[in-house]
Amino acid sequence: MFYIKVAGMTIGIDATFPYIRTLCEPYLIPEETVPLFTVDATESERACMTRSVTWKQISPGEAESMVIMRKIALQLPCYDGFLFHASVVQCRNMAIAFSAPRGTGKTTHALLWVDTFRNEARIVNGDKPLIRVENKLVTAYGTPWSGKEGYNENFGVSLTAICFLEQGQQVSIRKIGSEEYIRRLLPQTYFSTDRESLDKCGKLFARLCTLVPAYVLSATISQEAVRKAYDEISKG
């Protein structure tokens, strides 16, 4: 058993393999701590996860890490949070979550922001940030689960906008309303489908829509797309 602190929450992890402890190294805290909740992964859950991952071969430790990540995600709506499939970039006085289906290039796009703005931009999390909606503040936090590149930092930033990425031949960006916002958000989040969890997530996402604007950016991966997105999101 070991303990991590992420997004201000203390979580206990009961792991069989060393992989996840190494992954969580920057988030480890002393063991004389009372966690909000504890998670583990059974042998059957690890085996099921191994079978379900069809795009690559994974080790037992990686399978355990993925099971534990999803179990943590299922608990988060109780604490006004959710795990989001996105890359979060902090740039100047903004923080933007770029979300897209696997293979669309969200991490490549995030890296292009860092290349464009140099020391004025950094990646908070490259794949699965934790978003908390508390009162009127929405904060994006780094987590240990950050994709194959491993871009993550153990701190939070006030979220300025969410930008859903699409591949396109021309650069265009548009702000979207709540119906399209929710429709695009749901496939990129992790939550339970029982009635109580759905109710909590529905209220959480409705609050998010009122606090953080969302955009659709259609473009090739280019500095033109970065500049146009920055200019449009800066307007609010």
Short mmCIF file of C-alpha atoms in Angstrom, two decimals:
data_model
loop_
_atom_site.label_atom_id
_atom_site.label_comp_id
_atom_site.label_asym_id
_atom_site.label_seq_id
_atom_site.Cartn_x
_atom_site.Cartn_y
_atom_site.Cartn_z
CA MET A 1 0.00 0.00 0.00
CA PHE A 2 1.17 3.52 -0.80
CA TYR A 3 -0.46 6.94 -0.94
CA ILE A 4 -0.57 9.69 -3.52
CA LYS A 5 -1.86 13.23 -3.43
CA VAL A 6 -3.40 14.52 -6.64
CA ALA A 7 -5.75 17.49 -7.09
CA GLY A 8 -5.60 18.05 -3.35
CA MET A 9 -6.96 14.54 -2.67
CA THR A 10 -5.19 11.76 -0.80
CA ILE A 11 -5.72 8.35 -2.39
CA GLY A 12 -4.50 4.95 -1.21
CA ILE A 13 -3.27 2.45 -3.79
CA ASP A 14 -2.89 -1.25 -2.98
CA ALA A 15 -0.73 -2.56 -5.83
CA THR A 16 0.78 -5.94 -6.66
CA PHE A 17 3.36 -4.79 -9.23
CA PRO A 18 5.99 -2.02 -8.84
CA TYR A 19 5.07 -0.34 -12.14
CA ILE A 20 2.37 1.94 -10.73
CA ARG A 21 4.40 3.07 -7.73
CA THR A 22 7.18 4.16 -10.08
CA LEU A 23 4.62 5.93 -12.28
CA CYS A 24 3.25 7.78 -9.24
CA GLU A 25 6.65 8.77 -7.82
CA PRO A 26 6.13 12.58 -8.08
CA TYR A 27 2.76 12.23 -6.30
CA LEU A 28 3.82 10.00 -3.37
CA ILE A 29 3.17 11.23 0.16
CA PRO A 30 4.06 9.79 3.59
CA GLU A 31 2.21 6.64 4.56
CA GLU A 32 0.95 7.97 7.91
CA THR A 33 -1.99 9.47 6.05
CA VAL A 34 -5.73 8.81 6.03
CA PRO A 35 -6.88 8.55 2.40
CA LEU A 36 -10.23 9.69 1.06
CA PHE A 37 -10.52 6.24 -0.51
CA THR A 38 -8.36 3.25 -1.47
CA VAL A 39 -8.26 1.32 -4.75
CA ASP A 40 -6.73 -1.93 -5.98
CA ALA A 41 -6.91 -4.28 -8.98
CA THR A 42 -7.81 -7.95 -8.75
CA GLU A 43 -6.18 -10.60 -10.90
CA SER A 44 -9.35 -11.02 -12.96
CA GLU A 45 -9.61 -7.25 -13.48
CA ARG A 46 -6.00 -7.13 -14.69
CA ALA A 47 -6.64 -10.01 -17.07
CA CYS A 48 -9.78 -8.35 -18.42
CA MET A 49 -7.90 -5.11 -18.99
CA THR A 50 -5.09 -6.94 -20.83
CA ARG A 51 -7.65 -8.50 -23.19
CA SER A 52 -9.46 -5.20 -23.77
CA VAL A 53 -6.35 -3.27 -24.84
CA THR A 54 -6.09 -4.17 -28.51
CA TRP A 55 -3.89 -1.34 -29.83
CA LYS A 56 -0.71 -2.53 -28.05
CA GLN A 57 0.70 -5.23 -25.80
CA ILE A 58 0.74 -4.27 -22.12
CA SER A 59 2.51 -5.77 -19.11
CA PRO A 60 0.67 -6.97 -15.98
CA GLY A 61 1.88 -3.81 -14.22
CA GLU A 62 0.50 -1.58 -16.95
CA ALA A 63 -2.81 -3.45 -16.83
CA GLU A 64 -2.95 -2.95 -13.06
CA SER A 65 -2.22 0.75 -13.47
CA MET A 66 -5.05 1.15 -16.00
CA VAL A 67 -7.54 -0.66 -13.76
CA ILE A 68 -6.57 1.50 -10.79
CA MET A 69 -6.78 4.68 -12.87
CA ARG A 70 -10.34 3.81 -13.91
CA LYS A 71 -11.35 2.91 -10.36
CA ILE A 72 -10.08 6.29 -9.19
CA ALA A 73 -12.02 7.95 -12.01
CA LEU A 74 -15.25 6.31 -10.84
CA GLN A 75 -14.82 7.87 -7.40
CA LEU A 76 -14.08 11.40 -8.59
CA PRO A 77 -17.64 12.74 -9.15
CA CYS A 78 -18.16 12.38 -5.37
CA TYR A 79 -15.42 15.02 -5.00
CA ASP A 80 -16.57 17.35 -7.81
CA GLY A 81 -14.04 15.96 -10.24
CA PHE A 82 -13.59 13.83 -13.33
CA LEU A 83 -10.75 12.35 -15.38
CA PHE A 84 -10.56 13.91 -18.84
CA HIS A 85 -8.92 12.52 -22.00
CA ALA A 86 -7.06 15.69 -22.97
CA SER A 87 -3.75 17.53 -23.01
CA VAL A 88 -3.64 20.62 -20.79
CA VAL A 89 -1.34 23.45 -21.80
CA GLN A 90 -0.61 26.48 -19.61
CA CYS A 91 0.30 29.42 -21.83
CA ARG A 92 0.86 32.91 -20.44
CA ASN A 93 -2.25 33.71 -18.39
CA MET A 94 -4.37 30.88 -19.85
CA ALA A 95 -4.73 27.13 -19.44
CA ILE A 96 -6.43 25.18 -22.21
CA ALA A 97 -7.49 21.52 -22.35
CA PHE A 98 -7.17 20.06 -25.85
CA SER A 99 -9.33 16.97 -26.28
CA ALA A 100 -9.68 14.60 -29.21
CA PRO A 101 -10.15 10.90 -29.98
CA ARG A 102 -7.06 8.72 -29.82
CA GLY A 103 -4.71 9.35 -32.73
CA THR A 104 -6.01 12.82 -33.64
CA GLY A 105 -2.81 14.50 -32.44
CA LYS A 106 -3.68 16.31 -29.22
CA THR A 107 -0.21 15.76 -27.71
CA THR A 108 1.47 16.87 -30.94
CA HIS A 109 -0.72 19.98 -30.91
CA ALA A 110 0.17 20.65 -27.26
CA LEU A 111 3.88 20.35 -28.07
CA LEU A 112 3.43 22.84 -30.88
CA TRP A 113 2.14 25.39 -28.33
CA VAL A 114 5.31 24.87 -26.31
CA ASP A 115 7.41 25.26 -29.46
CA THR A 116 5.49 28.40 -30.52
CA PHE A 117 5.51 30.18 -27.16
CA ARG A 118 8.77 28.69 -25.84
CA ASN A 119 9.25 29.37 -22.10
CA GLU A 120 5.80 30.95 -21.85
CA ALA A 121 4.03 27.58 -22.29
CA ARG A 122 4.23 24.18 -20.64
CA ILE A 123 2.25 20.94 -20.63
CA VAL A 124 0.51 20.29 -17.30
CA ASN A 125 -0.67 16.84 -18.38
CA GLY A 126 -0.39 15.12 -21.74
CA ASP A 127 -3.27 12.65 -21.67
CA LYS A 128 -5.49 12.36 -18.58
CA PRO A 129 -5.71 15.47 -16.40
CA LEU A 130 -8.05 15.57 -13.44
CA ILE A 131 -10.62 18.37 -13.61
CA ARG A 132 -12.30 19.69 -10.44
CA VAL A 133 -15.30 22.02 -10.47
CA GLU A 134 -15.46 23.64 -7.04
CA ASN A 135 -17.84 26.54 -6.47
CA LYS A 136 -17.08 28.85 -9.43
CA LEU A 137 -13.52 27.66 -9.96
CA VAL A 138 -12.51 24.98 -12.48
CA THR A 139 -9.00 23.61 -12.00
CA ALA A 140 -7.04 21.19 -14.19
CA TYR A 141 -4.46 19.06 -12.38
CA GLY A 142 -1.63 16.88 -13.58
CA THR A 143 -1.91 13.15 -12.87
CA PRO A 144 0.49 10.20 -13.17
CA TRP A 145 -1.51 8.97 -16.18
CA SER A 146 -0.15 11.13 -18.96
CA GLY A 147 0.29 9.02 -22.08
CA LYS A 148 3.37 7.35 -23.52
CA GLU A 149 5.30 10.64 -23.54
CA GLY A 150 4.81 11.09 -19.78
CA TYR A 151 4.21 14.84 -19.79
CA ASN A 152 2.79 15.71 -16.37
CA GLU A 153 3.40 18.07 -13.48
CA ASN A 154 1.99 17.77 -9.97
CA PHE A 155 0.11 21.06 -9.70
CA GLY A 156 -3.16 22.67 -10.77
CA VAL A 157 -4.07 25.54 -13.10
CA SER A 158 -7.29 27.50 -13.45
CA LEU A 159 -8.89 26.23 -16.67
CA THR A 160 -9.59 28.95 -19.25
CA ALA A 161 -11.13 26.88 -22.05
CA ILE A 162 -11.66 23.44 -23.52
CA CYS A 163 -10.79 23.00 -27.18
CA PHE A 164 -12.00 19.93 -29.09
CA LEU A 165 -9.66 19.14 -31.97
CA GLU A 166 -10.65 17.97 -35.43
CA GLN A 167 -8.48 17.31 -38.45
CA GLY A 168 -9.17 19.74 -41.28
CA GLN A 169 -7.56 21.25 -44.35
CA GLN A 170 -8.20 24.85 -43.29
CA VAL A 171 -7.84 26.49 -39.90
CA SER A 172 -11.12 27.40 -38.22
CA ILE A 173 -12.20 27.77 -34.62
CA ARG A 174 -15.69 28.31 -33.24
CA LYS A 175 -17.26 28.53 -29.82
CA ILE A 176 -19.93 25.90 -29.15
CA GLY A 177 -23.12 25.81 -27.11
CA SER A 178 -23.93 23.53 -24.18
CA GLU A 179 -25.62 20.77 -26.21
CA GLU A 180 -22.64 20.23 -28.50
CA TYR A 181 -20.29 20.81 -25.54
CA ILE A 182 -21.78 17.89 -23.59
CA ARG A 183 -21.99 15.68 -26.68
CA ARG A 184 -18.27 16.12 -27.34
CA LEU A 185 -17.26 15.97 -23.66
CA LEU A 186 -18.92 12.70 -22.66
CA PRO A 187 -16.88 10.29 -24.84
CA GLN A 188 -13.66 11.79 -23.46
CA THR A 189 -14.49 11.28 -19.77
CA TYR A 190 -14.59 8.32 -17.39
CA PHE A 191 -17.64 7.74 -15.19
CA SER A 192 -19.97 5.04 -13.90
CA THR A 193 -23.35 4.49 -15.57
CA ASP A 194 -25.34 3.80 -12.40
CA ARG A 195 -28.15 6.26 -11.69
CA GLU A 196 -26.45 8.04 -8.77
CA SER A 197 -23.17 8.55 -10.65
CA LEU A 198 -24.95 9.74 -13.79
CA ASP A 199 -26.86 12.29 -11.74
CA LYS A 200 -23.65 13.59 -10.12
CA CYS A 201 -21.84 13.75 -13.46
CA GLY A 202 -24.76 15.48 -15.14
CA LYS A 203 -24.76 18.24 -12.53
CA LEU A 204 -20.96 18.48 -12.65
CA PHE A 205 -20.84 18.82 -16.44
CA ALA A 206 -23.70 21.35 -16.43
CA ARG A 207 -21.71 23.54 -14.01
CA LEU A 208 -18.60 23.14 -16.16
CA CYS A 209 -20.48 24.41 -19.22
CA THR A 210 -21.45 27.62 -17.43
CA LEU A 211 -17.92 28.29 -16.13
CA VAL A 212 -15.52 27.30 -18.92
CA PRO A 213 -16.17 28.01 -22.61
CA ALA A 214 -15.56 25.33 -25.22
CA TYR A 215 -14.40 25.55 -28.83
CA VAL A 216 -13.94 23.28 -31.83
CA LEU A 217 -10.64 23.78 -33.64
CA SER A 218 -10.50 22.29 -37.12
CA ALA A 219 -7.03 22.40 -38.60
CA THR A 220 -3.85 20.72 -39.63
CA ILE A 221 -1.23 20.74 -36.88
CA SER A 222 0.50 24.05 -37.55
CA GLN A 223 1.65 27.25 -35.91
CA GLU A 224 -1.14 29.01 -37.80
CA ALA A 225 -3.64 26.85 -35.87
CA VAL A 226 -1.90 27.64 -32.59
CA ARG A 227 -1.93 31.39 -33.22
CA LYS A 228 -5.54 31.45 -34.38
CA ALA A 229 -6.68 29.40 -31.38
CA TYR A 230 -4.72 31.61 -28.99
CA ASP A 231 -6.20 34.80 -30.45
CA GLU A 232 -9.78 33.47 -30.39
CA ILE A 233 -9.63 32.01 -26.89
CA SER A 234 -7.96 35.17 -25.57
CA LYS A 235 -11.11 37.09 -26.52
CA GLY A 236 -13.14 34.94 -24.10
#
